[in-house]
Amino acid sequence: MPALDLWRRARAASWAHPRWLLALKTATAAGLAWLLVQPLGGPLGDYPYYAPMGAAAAMSTSVIGSARTSAQAVAAIALGAALATGAGLLDVPGWLALALTIAVATMLAGLRPLGAMGGWVLVAALFVLVIGGHDPEAYVAAYVGLTAFGAVVAIVVNALVPQLPLTPVTRAQARLRHRLADELDALGDGLLADELLDESAWERQRLRIEPHVSQLRALVAEANDARRGNWRAGHWSETADRRYAQARALERLAGCVDEVSALVSDQRSAVHADDESAQELRETIARAMRAVGTMLRSAEEDPVEEDAAAVPTADAERAVEELGVLVWRLASADDKHLPAAAVWVNLERAVEAWS
């Protein structure tokens, strides 16, 4: 296999599975940290394993994330070490010093600035009490210093080989698009069914969508964080901007589907009346929902663009426009159709947001 093809496949795999590259970078940083501290002597040479531990703790998919995690980890370890050192100076039995240290460290671990590294306060305190009791000053210096050194190595490795995890964002967007399309189809079917959609069914639909929205939001935040301090970000800036715009559009769409579900499930709405106009309204709303769902499924899934196809988009625009005309005609004669007007507005927003 040509080297260029092998490189392209490896690059595609790293995009599709960011954790693979993260694992490779973590192993590299930890190995380098271990090798670099081997020549050290004295107390530092007695605890070389804290350097790779610091590198592993600090590694992240983003350069800024590594720097932030490094600062939090070192701060948490220093805080735990200081706490244990202070407890060792107390003139109390060992078991009581240990209990007090654990209690205070557990409370300090919840400090907001420490973030996810807060648990290191307790770990560091216990290490200092149990392992470094014979020479706490030297042990604390080695623990904090070597951990900080390993964290610096991780930051350097991450800066040299930065990541921009856009492929997971694309996949999450595709899953959410198809979920939203399925829910719109289900709403359309529910409107035309003998047993109309009730509030419990609407709640189940909302709960099916929310996890996908939360996952996409988290992935977008991670990718956006990865752009900061990333020397490769400029090359992918257009793609990244496109992904973020699509993600915002999908969040709006999810909100639209949520509101439409609530409105359609309201049994007091004129949509559920038994007269001929209500039947026409249900059929038109269902047709518009299905057209919007088809539009969502038509979006291309490639690294650069994810626009809906032209024909499904035109069909969705036409179906939603027909719904608007009907809603205005009915609402001008009866204000009971205002909920139907809200459904139309939400579907129109959906088409505008995604097309």
C-alpha positions as a printed Julia matrix, in Angstrom:
355×3 Matrix{Float64}:
   0.0    0.0    0.0
   1.47   3.41  -0.96
   2.61   5.53   1.94
   0.27   8.37   0.92
  -2.79   6.1    0.97
  -1.74   4.71   4.34
  -1.37   8.23   5.7
  -4.81   9.24   4.42
  -6.43   6.19   5.99
  -4.7    6.83   9.29
  -5.79  10.46   9.21
  -9.39   9.5    8.42
  -9.35   6.99  11.27
  -8.05   9.62  13.69
 -10.86  11.97  12.62
 -13.52   9.29  13.0
 -12.13   8.06  16.33
 -10.48  10.98  18.18
  -9.81   8.83  21.23
  -7.36   6.69  19.25
  -5.13   9.68  18.62
  -5.7   10.86  22.19
  -4.51   7.47  23.48
  -1.42   7.62  21.26
  -0.57  11.16  22.4
  -1.09  10.22  26.04
   1.2    7.22  25.74
   3.83   9.31  23.96
   3.72  12.11  26.54
   3.86   9.65  29.45
   6.79   7.8   27.9
   8.71  11.01  27.24
   8.06  12.27  30.75
   9.37   8.99  32.19
  12.53   9.09  30.08
  13.26  12.73  30.82
  13.17  12.3   34.62
  15.38   9.21  34.71
  18.65  11.18  35.0
  17.36  13.07  38.05
  18.71  12.14  41.42
  17.81  12.84  45.01
  14.17  12.89  46.11
  13.0   13.5   42.55
  14.69  10.33  41.38
  12.9    8.31  44.05
   9.44   9.0   42.57
   9.84   9.13  38.75
   6.42   7.6   38.15
   4.7   10.89  39.07
   5.95  12.47  35.83
   4.06  10.09  33.49
   1.1   10.26  35.83
   1.03  14.04  35.41
   1.31  13.68  31.64
  -1.59  11.23  31.52
  -3.76  13.41  33.76
  -3.1   16.53  31.71
  -3.66  15.13  28.21
  -6.8   16.31  26.43
  -8.18  16.59  22.91
  -7.42  20.32  22.97
  -4.33  22.37  23.79
  -6.34  24.72  25.97
  -7.95  21.72  27.64
  -4.54  20.29  28.48
  -3.35  23.58  29.94
  -6.53  23.97  31.96
  -6.46  20.37  33.22
  -2.77  20.68  34.08
  -3.35  23.77  36.18
  -6.3   22.16  37.95
  -4.42  18.92  38.63
  -1.32  20.64  40.0
  -3.45  22.97  42.12
  -5.46  20.05  43.5
  -2.32  18.06  44.32
  -0.66  21.05  45.97
  -3.79  21.69  47.99
  -4.02  18.07  49.1
  -0.32  18.0   49.96
  -0.6   21.17  52.0
  -3.62  19.8   53.8
  -1.85  16.53  54.66
   1.28  18.38  55.76
  -0.77  20.55  58.07
  -2.6   17.54  59.48
   0.76  15.88  60.2
   1.73  18.81  62.41
  -1.32  18.37  64.64
  -0.74  16.78  68.01
  -3.49  14.19  67.56
  -3.59  10.41  67.05
  -2.82   9.21  63.53
  -6.31   7.89  62.88
  -7.84  11.25  63.82
  -5.41  13.16  61.58
  -6.33  10.81  58.73
 -10.07  11.23  59.34
  -9.8   15.03  59.5
  -7.71  15.08  56.33
 -10.24  12.98  54.44
 -13.15  15.12  55.63
 -11.56  18.43  54.67
 -10.14  17.08  51.39
 -13.56  15.78  50.4
 -15.05  19.23  50.91
 -12.22  20.98  49.06
 -12.56  18.55  46.13
 -15.83  20.24  45.27
 -14.25  23.64  44.63
 -15.44  24.89  41.25
 -12.01  26.11  40.01
 -10.61  22.59  40.34
 -13.21  21.16  37.96
 -12.91  17.45  37.22
  -9.49  17.35  38.92
 -10.99  18.05  42.34
 -10.69  14.38  43.3
  -6.91  14.72  43.28
  -7.09  16.74  46.5
  -8.08  13.64  48.46
  -5.7   11.35  46.55
  -2.74  13.69  47.09
  -3.53  14.13  50.77
  -3.66  10.38  51.33
  -0.45   9.82  49.38
   1.4   12.39  51.47
   0.1   10.96  54.72
   0.7    7.3   53.89
   3.74   7.33  51.56
   5.54  10.54  52.43
   5.2   10.43  56.17
   8.92   9.81  56.77
  10.03  12.88  54.78
   6.95  14.95  53.85
   8.83  18.0   52.53
  10.89  16.03  50.0
   7.93  13.88  49.03
   5.65  16.87  48.46
   8.3   18.6   46.35
   8.76  15.48  44.23
   5.02  14.8   43.94
   4.02  18.31  42.92
   7.14  19.05  40.88
   7.17  15.84  38.85
   3.44  15.96  38.23
   3.76  19.52  36.96
   6.71  18.49  34.78
   4.71  15.63  33.23
   1.81  18.01  32.62
   4.12  20.38  30.74
   5.3   17.5   28.57
   1.68  16.66  27.78
   0.94  20.26  26.8
   3.94  20.33  24.46
   2.96  17.04  22.8
  -0.62  18.24  22.43
   0.54  21.53  20.93
   2.68  19.7   18.38
  -0.12  17.28  17.39
  -3.39  19.14  18.04
  -6.81  17.67  17.34
  -9.98  19.19  15.91
 -12.69  16.54  16.45
 -15.26  17.55  13.83
 -16.2   14.05  12.63
 -17.98  13.15  15.91
 -19.93  16.4   15.55
 -20.98  15.42  12.02
 -22.12  12.0   13.18
 -24.05  13.43  16.12
 -25.73  15.9   13.77
 -26.76  13.09  11.42
 -28.25  11.1   14.31
 -30.19  14.11  15.55
 -31.42  14.99  12.06
 -32.79  11.52  11.51
 -34.33  11.45  14.99
 -36.07  14.77  14.34
 -37.28  13.54  10.96
 -38.68  10.39  12.59
 -40.47  12.44  15.22
 -42.01  14.74  12.6
 -43.25  11.68  10.7
 -44.66  10.25  13.92
 -46.43  13.52  14.67
 -47.9   13.55  11.17
 -49.11   9.97  11.54
 -50.5   10.76  14.98
 -52.56  13.63  13.63
 -54.25  11.38  11.08
 -54.71   8.39  13.4
 -58.01   7.54  15.03
 -56.39   7.93  18.46
 -54.78  11.36  18.56
 -51.44  12.06  20.18
 -51.77  12.6   23.93
 -49.5   14.42  26.37
 -47.76  11.24  27.56
 -46.81  10.36  23.98
 -45.5   13.88  23.45
 -43.37  13.61  26.6
 -41.9   10.31  25.4
 -40.99  11.92  22.08
 -39.34  14.86  23.81
 -37.27  12.54  25.99
 -36.11  10.67  22.88
 -34.78  13.87  21.33
 -33.17  15.53  24.34
 -30.21  13.1   24.75
 -29.21  13.67  21.12
 -29.37  17.45  21.58
 -27.27  17.28  24.75
 -24.67  15.05  23.09
 -24.37  17.34  20.08
 -24.07  20.41  22.3
 -21.25  18.78  24.28
 -19.38  17.69  21.14
 -19.65  21.16  19.61
 -18.28  22.7   22.8
 -15.37  20.23  22.76
 -14.59  20.96  19.11
 -14.82  24.69  19.67
 -12.43  24.41  22.61
 -10.02  22.44  20.42
  -9.69  25.4   18.02
  -8.05  27.6   20.66
  -4.27  27.37  20.61
  -4.48  24.98  17.64
  -2.06  25.89  14.85
  -4.04  23.69  12.43
  -7.4   25.29  13.18
  -7.08  27.87  10.4
  -7.02  25.15   7.75
 -10.36  23.81   8.95
 -11.95  27.09  10.02
 -14.52  27.11   7.2
 -15.56  23.53   7.91
 -15.71  24.18  11.66
 -17.82  27.32  11.21
 -20.17  25.36   8.98
 -20.53  22.61  11.57
 -21.3   25.07  14.35
 -23.92  26.82  12.22
 -25.54  23.47  11.41
 -25.48  22.48  15.08
 -27.26  25.7   16.08
 -29.83  25.09  13.36
 -30.43  21.58  14.67
 -30.92  22.86  18.21
 -33.53  25.29  16.9
 -35.15  22.46  14.98
 -35.27  20.35  18.13
 -36.99  23.23  19.9
 -39.43  23.51  17.0
 -40.31  19.82  17.15
 -40.72  20.06  20.92
 -43.13  22.98  20.62
 -45.02  21.42  17.73
 -45.42  18.2   19.73
 -46.84  20.12  22.67
 -49.27  22.05  20.5
 -50.46  19.02  18.57
 -50.98  17.05  21.78
 -53.19  19.78  23.29
 -56.67  18.25  23.19
 -58.23  21.71  23.59
 -56.85  22.83  20.25
 -59.15  23.31  17.29
 -56.83  20.92  15.45
 -58.67  18.09  17.2
 -62.22  19.22  16.33
 -64.56  16.93  14.38
 -65.56  19.37  11.64
 -64.36  19.38   8.04
 -62.0   22.34   8.46
 -60.2   20.62  11.35
 -59.77  17.5    9.24
 -58.28  19.59   6.43
 -56.01  21.3    8.92
 -54.75  17.99  10.33
 -54.01  16.67   6.85
 -52.16  19.83   5.85
 -50.11  19.91   9.06
 -49.23  16.22   8.64
 -48.18  16.82   5.03
 -45.97  19.75   6.07
 -44.38  17.73   8.88
 -43.54  14.86   6.59
 -42.11  17.22   3.98
 -39.85  18.82   6.59
 -38.78  15.36   7.77
 -37.88  14.38   4.21
 -35.9   17.59   3.87
 -33.88  16.74   6.98
 -33.07  13.25   5.73
 -31.87  14.65   2.42
 -28.95  16.57   3.93
 -25.61  15.46   2.6
 -23.16  14.03   5.13
 -19.7   15.07   3.94
 -16.86  16.9    5.74
 -17.71  20.32   4.33
 -21.39  20.73   3.51
 -24.54  19.38   5.06
 -27.26  21.29   3.22
 -30.63  19.8    2.49
 -31.17  18.76  -1.13
 -32.91  21.22  -3.45
 -36.05  19.22  -4.33
 -36.98  18.12  -0.77
 -36.28  21.66   0.42
 -38.6   23.11  -2.24
 -41.27  20.53  -1.33
 -40.99  21.43   2.36
 -41.2   25.16   1.62
 -44.29  24.59  -0.53
 -46.01  22.35   2.04
 -45.33  24.8    4.87
 -46.52  27.7    2.71
 -49.79  25.84   2.0
 -50.21  25.32   5.73
 -49.69  29.04   6.31
 -52.35  29.97   3.79
 -54.84  27.57   5.37
 -54.04  28.73   8.91
 -54.54  32.38   7.99
 -57.86  31.58   6.32
 -59.11  29.65   9.33
 -57.68  32.01  11.94
 -59.34  35.03  10.31
 -62.69  33.37  10.96
 -61.99  31.74  14.33
 -59.27  32.53  16.88
 -59.38  28.92  18.1
 -56.88  28.12  15.37
 -54.09  30.15  16.96
 -52.3   26.97  18.15
 -52.29  25.8   14.53
 -50.7   29.13  13.6
 -47.97  28.42  16.13
 -47.37  25.02  14.51
 -47.02  26.72  11.13
 -44.59  29.32  12.47
 -42.42  26.64  14.04
 -42.31  24.55  10.87
 -41.5   27.65   8.84
 -38.64  28.44  11.22
 -37.41  24.87  10.82
 -37.27  25.16   7.04
 -35.55  28.54   7.2
 -33.02  27.31   9.77
 -31.95  24.23   7.84
 -32.33  25.18   4.21
